[in-house]
Short mmCIF file of C-alpha atoms in Angstrom, two decimals:
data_model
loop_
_atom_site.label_atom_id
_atom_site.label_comp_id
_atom_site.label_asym_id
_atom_site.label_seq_id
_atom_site.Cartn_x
_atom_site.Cartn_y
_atom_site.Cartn_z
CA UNK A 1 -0.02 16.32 -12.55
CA UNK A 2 4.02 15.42 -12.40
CA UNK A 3 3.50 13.98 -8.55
CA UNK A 4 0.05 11.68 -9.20
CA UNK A 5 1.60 10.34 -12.67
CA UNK A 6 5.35 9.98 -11.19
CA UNK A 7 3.67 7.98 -8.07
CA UNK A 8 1.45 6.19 -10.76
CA UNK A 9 4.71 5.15 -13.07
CA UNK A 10 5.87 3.26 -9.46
CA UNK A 11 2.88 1.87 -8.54
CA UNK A 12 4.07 -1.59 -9.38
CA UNK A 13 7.36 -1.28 -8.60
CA UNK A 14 5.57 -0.01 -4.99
CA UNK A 15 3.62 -3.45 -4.93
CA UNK A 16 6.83 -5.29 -5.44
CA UNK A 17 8.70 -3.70 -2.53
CA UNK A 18 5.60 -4.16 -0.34
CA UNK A 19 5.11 -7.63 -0.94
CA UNK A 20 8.87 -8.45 -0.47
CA UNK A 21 9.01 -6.01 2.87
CA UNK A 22 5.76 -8.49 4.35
CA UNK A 23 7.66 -11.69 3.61
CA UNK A 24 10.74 -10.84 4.96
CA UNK A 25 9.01 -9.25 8.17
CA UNK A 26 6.43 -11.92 8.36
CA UNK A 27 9.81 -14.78 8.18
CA UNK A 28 11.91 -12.97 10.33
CA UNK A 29 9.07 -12.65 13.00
CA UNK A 30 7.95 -16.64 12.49
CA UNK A 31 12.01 -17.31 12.92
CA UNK A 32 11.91 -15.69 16.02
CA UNK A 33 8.69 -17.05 17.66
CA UNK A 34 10.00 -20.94 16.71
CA UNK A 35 13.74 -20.58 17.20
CA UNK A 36 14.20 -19.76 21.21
CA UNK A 37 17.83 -19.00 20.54
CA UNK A 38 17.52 -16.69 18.13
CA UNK A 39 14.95 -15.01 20.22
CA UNK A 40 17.37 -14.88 23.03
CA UNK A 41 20.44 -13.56 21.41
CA UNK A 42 18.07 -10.14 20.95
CA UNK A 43 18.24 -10.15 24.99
CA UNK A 44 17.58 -11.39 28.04
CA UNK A 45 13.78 -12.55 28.93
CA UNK A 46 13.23 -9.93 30.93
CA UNK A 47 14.38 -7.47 28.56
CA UNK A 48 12.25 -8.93 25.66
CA UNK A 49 9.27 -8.85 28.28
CA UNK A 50 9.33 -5.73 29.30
CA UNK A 51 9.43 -4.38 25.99
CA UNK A 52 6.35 -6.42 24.56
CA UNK A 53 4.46 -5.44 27.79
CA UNK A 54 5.39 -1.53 28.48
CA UNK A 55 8.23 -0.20 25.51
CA UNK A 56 7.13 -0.65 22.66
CA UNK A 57 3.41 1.15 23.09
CA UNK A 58 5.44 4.06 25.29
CA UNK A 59 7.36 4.72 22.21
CA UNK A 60 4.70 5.91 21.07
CA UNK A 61 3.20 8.27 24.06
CA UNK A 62 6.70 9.32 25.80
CA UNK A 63 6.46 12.89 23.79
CA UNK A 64 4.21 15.35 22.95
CA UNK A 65 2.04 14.60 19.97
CA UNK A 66 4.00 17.74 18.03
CA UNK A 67 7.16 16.89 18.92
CA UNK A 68 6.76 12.90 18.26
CA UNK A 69 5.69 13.42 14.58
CA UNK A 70 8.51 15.84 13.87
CA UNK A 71 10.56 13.20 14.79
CA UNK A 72 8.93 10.48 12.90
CA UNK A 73 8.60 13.03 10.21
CA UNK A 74 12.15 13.59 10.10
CA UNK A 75 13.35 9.57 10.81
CA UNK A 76 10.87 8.27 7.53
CA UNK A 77 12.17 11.33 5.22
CA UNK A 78 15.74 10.32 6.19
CA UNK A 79 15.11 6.55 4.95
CA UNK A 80 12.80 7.13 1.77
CA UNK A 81 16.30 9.67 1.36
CA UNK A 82 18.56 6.57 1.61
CA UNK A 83 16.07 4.42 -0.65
CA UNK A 84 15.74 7.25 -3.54
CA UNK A 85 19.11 8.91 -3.16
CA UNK A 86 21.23 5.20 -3.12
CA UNK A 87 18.31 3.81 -6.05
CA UNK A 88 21.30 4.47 -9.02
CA UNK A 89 23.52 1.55 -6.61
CA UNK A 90 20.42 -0.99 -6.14
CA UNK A 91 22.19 -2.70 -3.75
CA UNK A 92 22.28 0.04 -0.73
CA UNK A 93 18.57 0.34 -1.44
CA UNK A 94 17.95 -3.35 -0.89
CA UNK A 95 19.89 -3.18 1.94
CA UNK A 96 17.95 -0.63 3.84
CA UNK A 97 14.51 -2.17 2.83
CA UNK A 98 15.93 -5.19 4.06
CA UNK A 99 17.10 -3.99 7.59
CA UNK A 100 14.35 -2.90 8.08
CA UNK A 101 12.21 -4.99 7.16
CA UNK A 102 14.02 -7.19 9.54
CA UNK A 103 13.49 -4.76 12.25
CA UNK A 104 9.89 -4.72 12.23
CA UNK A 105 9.64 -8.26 11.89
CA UNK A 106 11.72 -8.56 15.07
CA UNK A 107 9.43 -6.39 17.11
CA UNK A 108 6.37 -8.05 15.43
CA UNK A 109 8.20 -11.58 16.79
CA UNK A 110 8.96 -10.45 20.26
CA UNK A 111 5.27 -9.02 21.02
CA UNK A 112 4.10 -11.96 19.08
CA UNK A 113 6.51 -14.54 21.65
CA UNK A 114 4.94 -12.64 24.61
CA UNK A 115 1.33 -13.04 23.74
CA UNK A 116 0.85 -9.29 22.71
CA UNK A 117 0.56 -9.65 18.91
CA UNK A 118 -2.84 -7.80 18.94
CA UNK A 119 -0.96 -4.78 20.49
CA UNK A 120 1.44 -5.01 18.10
CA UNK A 121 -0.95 -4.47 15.19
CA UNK A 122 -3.02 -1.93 16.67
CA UNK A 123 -0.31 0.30 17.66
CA UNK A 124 1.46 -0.01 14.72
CA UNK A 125 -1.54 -0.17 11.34
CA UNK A 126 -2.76 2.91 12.00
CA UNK A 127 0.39 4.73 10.87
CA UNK A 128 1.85 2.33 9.53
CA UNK A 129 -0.67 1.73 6.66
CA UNK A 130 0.80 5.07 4.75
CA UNK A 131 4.42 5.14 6.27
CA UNK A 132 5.74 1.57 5.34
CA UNK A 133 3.49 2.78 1.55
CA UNK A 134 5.44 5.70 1.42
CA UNK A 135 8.80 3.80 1.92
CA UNK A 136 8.09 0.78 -0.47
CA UNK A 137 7.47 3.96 -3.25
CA UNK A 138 10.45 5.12 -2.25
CA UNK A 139 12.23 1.70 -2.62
CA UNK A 140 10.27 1.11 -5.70
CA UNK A 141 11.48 4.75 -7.07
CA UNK A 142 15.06 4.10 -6.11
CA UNK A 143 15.57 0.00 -8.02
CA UNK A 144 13.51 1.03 -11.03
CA UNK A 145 16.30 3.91 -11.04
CA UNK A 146 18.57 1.16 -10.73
CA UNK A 147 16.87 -0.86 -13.13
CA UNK A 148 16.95 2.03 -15.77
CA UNK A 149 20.35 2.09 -15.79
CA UNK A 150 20.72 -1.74 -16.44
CA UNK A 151 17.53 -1.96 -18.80
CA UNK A 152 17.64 2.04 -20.57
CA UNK A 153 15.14 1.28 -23.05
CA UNK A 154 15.52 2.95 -26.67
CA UNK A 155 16.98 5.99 -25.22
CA UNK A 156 20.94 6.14 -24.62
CA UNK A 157 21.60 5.37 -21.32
CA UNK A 158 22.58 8.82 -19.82
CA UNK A 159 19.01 10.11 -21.65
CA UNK A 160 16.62 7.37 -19.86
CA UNK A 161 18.82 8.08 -16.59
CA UNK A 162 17.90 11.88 -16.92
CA UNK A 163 14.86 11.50 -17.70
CA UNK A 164 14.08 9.01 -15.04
CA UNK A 165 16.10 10.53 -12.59
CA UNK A 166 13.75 13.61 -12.90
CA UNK A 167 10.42 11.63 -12.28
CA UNK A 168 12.16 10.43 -9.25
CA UNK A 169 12.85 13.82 -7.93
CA UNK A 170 9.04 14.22 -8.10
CA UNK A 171 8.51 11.39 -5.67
CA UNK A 172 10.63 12.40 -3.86
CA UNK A 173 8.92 15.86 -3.61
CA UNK A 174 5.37 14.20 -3.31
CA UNK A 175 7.08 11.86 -0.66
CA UNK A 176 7.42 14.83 1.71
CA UNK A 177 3.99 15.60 2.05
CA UNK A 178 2.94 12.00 2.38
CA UNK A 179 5.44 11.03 5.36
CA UNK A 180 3.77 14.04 7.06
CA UNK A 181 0.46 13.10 6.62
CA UNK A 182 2.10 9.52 8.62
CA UNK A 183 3.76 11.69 10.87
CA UNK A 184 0.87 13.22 11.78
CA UNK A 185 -1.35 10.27 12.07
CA UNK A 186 1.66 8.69 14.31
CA UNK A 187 1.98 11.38 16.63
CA UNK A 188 -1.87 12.05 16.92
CA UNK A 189 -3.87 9.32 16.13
CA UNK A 190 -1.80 6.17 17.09
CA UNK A 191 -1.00 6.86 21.10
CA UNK A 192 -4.93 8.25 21.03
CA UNK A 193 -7.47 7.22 23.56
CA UNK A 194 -9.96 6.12 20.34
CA UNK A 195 -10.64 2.61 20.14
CA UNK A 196 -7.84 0.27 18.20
CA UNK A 197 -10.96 -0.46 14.84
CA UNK A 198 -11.30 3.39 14.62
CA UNK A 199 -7.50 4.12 14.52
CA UNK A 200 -6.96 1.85 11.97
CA UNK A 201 -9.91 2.72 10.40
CA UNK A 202 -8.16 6.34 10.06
CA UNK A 203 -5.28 5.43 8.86
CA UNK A 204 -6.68 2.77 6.12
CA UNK A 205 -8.55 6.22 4.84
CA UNK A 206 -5.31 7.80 4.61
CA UNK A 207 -3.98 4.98 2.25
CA UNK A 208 -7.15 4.65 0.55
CA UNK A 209 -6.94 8.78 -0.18
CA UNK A 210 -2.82 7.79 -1.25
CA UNK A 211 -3.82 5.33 -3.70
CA UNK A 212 -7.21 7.02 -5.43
CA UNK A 213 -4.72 9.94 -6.12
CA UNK A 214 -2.60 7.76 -7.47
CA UNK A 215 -4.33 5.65 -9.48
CA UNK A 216 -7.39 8.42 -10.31
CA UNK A 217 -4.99 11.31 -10.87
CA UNK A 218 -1.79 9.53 -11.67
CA UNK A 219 -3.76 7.49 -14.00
CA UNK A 220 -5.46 9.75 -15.77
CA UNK A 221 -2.47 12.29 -16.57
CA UNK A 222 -0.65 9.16 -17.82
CA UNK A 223 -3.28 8.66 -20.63
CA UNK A 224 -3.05 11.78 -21.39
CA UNK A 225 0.77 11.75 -21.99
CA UNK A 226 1.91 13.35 -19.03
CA UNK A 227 5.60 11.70 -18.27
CA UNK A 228 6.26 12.99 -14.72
CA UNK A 229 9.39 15.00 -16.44
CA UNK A 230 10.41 17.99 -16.34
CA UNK A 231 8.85 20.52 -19.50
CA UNK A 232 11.46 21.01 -22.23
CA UNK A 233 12.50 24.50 -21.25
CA UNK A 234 13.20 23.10 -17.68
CA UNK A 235 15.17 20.22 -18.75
CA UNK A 236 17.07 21.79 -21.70
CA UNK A 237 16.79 20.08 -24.27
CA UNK A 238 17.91 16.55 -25.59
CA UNK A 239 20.22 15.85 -28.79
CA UNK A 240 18.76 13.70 -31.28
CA UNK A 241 19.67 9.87 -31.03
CA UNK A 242 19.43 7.11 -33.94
CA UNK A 243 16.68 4.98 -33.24
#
């Protein structure tokens, strides 16, 4: 109940955060394909060619499948750590959606440049479907944080940070076994021999399952009251405030 309805209380924050993370990737890449000098200060043409035509798809098949999503396991949990844990400043949280944001739209611009755009998108929906999801929840968790403690609502301040503060700790909980799931489908599925439409075929049922439990489960426990916080006797409890 408290990890559906705490991922459901996001879900549009989670939209928001997506839809900003496209743009910025989608203009940074564009920027890059049209502006030869901005292309070049990321390094020299042979550089840039040799990692849209061999580095970026041996990222992912250098390692062993086990070890390769323990790493990506580790890497995504360390930045939906950074979005959640720096939510309360807002601005460190934009800042690390932003970079990288900017980072994938870079490596989305240079394939793109070198005629390998195609590549780029098969390698990188099949896992990326759920892990960039997983990171726009956590940016989405971390500014409405933010936003809580510019906006607290009827509650005192310190209360509706508490209180929110404590739903966030269940995304962040629910966040672990999600970036797994990614990891997983990273180390596993993406540098697999199955065709590019059934990879991404996998990993669009992995969102699919990430977003019925949200909205199904999340949903439903929301109508029926259900907060995300913590029960009374594991809170403590709160002092009365004048409405």
């Amino acid at each position: 109940v408290s990890v559906p309805v705490a991922f459901w209380r996001v879900r549009w924050w989670t939209v928001a955060v997506g839809f900003a993370f496209v743009v910025i990737g989608a203009i940074t890449g564009a920027y890059l394909v049209n502006t030869p000098d901005a292309m070049a200060s990321l390094g020299t043409e042979a550089q840039l060619r040799n990692y849209a035509e061999e580095a970026f798809a041996a990222y992912y098949s250098d390692y062993p499948a086990p070890d390769f999503a323990a790493q990506v396991w580790t890497n995504n949990a360390w930045i939906a750590a950074q979005c959640i844990g720096g939510g309360i400043t807002g601005v460190f949280t934009t800042y690390v959606l932003f970079v990288n944001a900017v980072g994938v739209g870079q490596a989305g611009g240079i394939m793109a440049a070198h005629g390998y755009l195609p590549e780029f998108f098969g390698l990188i929906l099949p896992h990326g479907l759920m892990e960039l999801t997983a990171i726009f929840v956590a940016g989405g968790a971390g500014l409405r944080l933010f936003w809580t403690l510019l906006v607290p609502g009827p509650r005192s301040r310190t209360a509706a940070l508490a209180r929110a503060g404590r739903t966030t700790a269940n995304v962040a909980v629910g966040l672990v076994v999600v970036l797994l799931v990614s990891g997983l489908v990273e180390g596993f599925v993406t540098p697999s021999a199955l065709p590019t439409a059934a990879k991404i075929a996998i990993g669009a049922l992995v969102l699919a399952a990430y977003w019925a439990y949200t909205l199904i489960l999340g949903g439903r426990a929301a109508h029926a009251g259900e907060t995300g916080d913590l029960r009374t006797d594991e809170a403590g409890h709160e002092l009365a405030e004048a409405a």
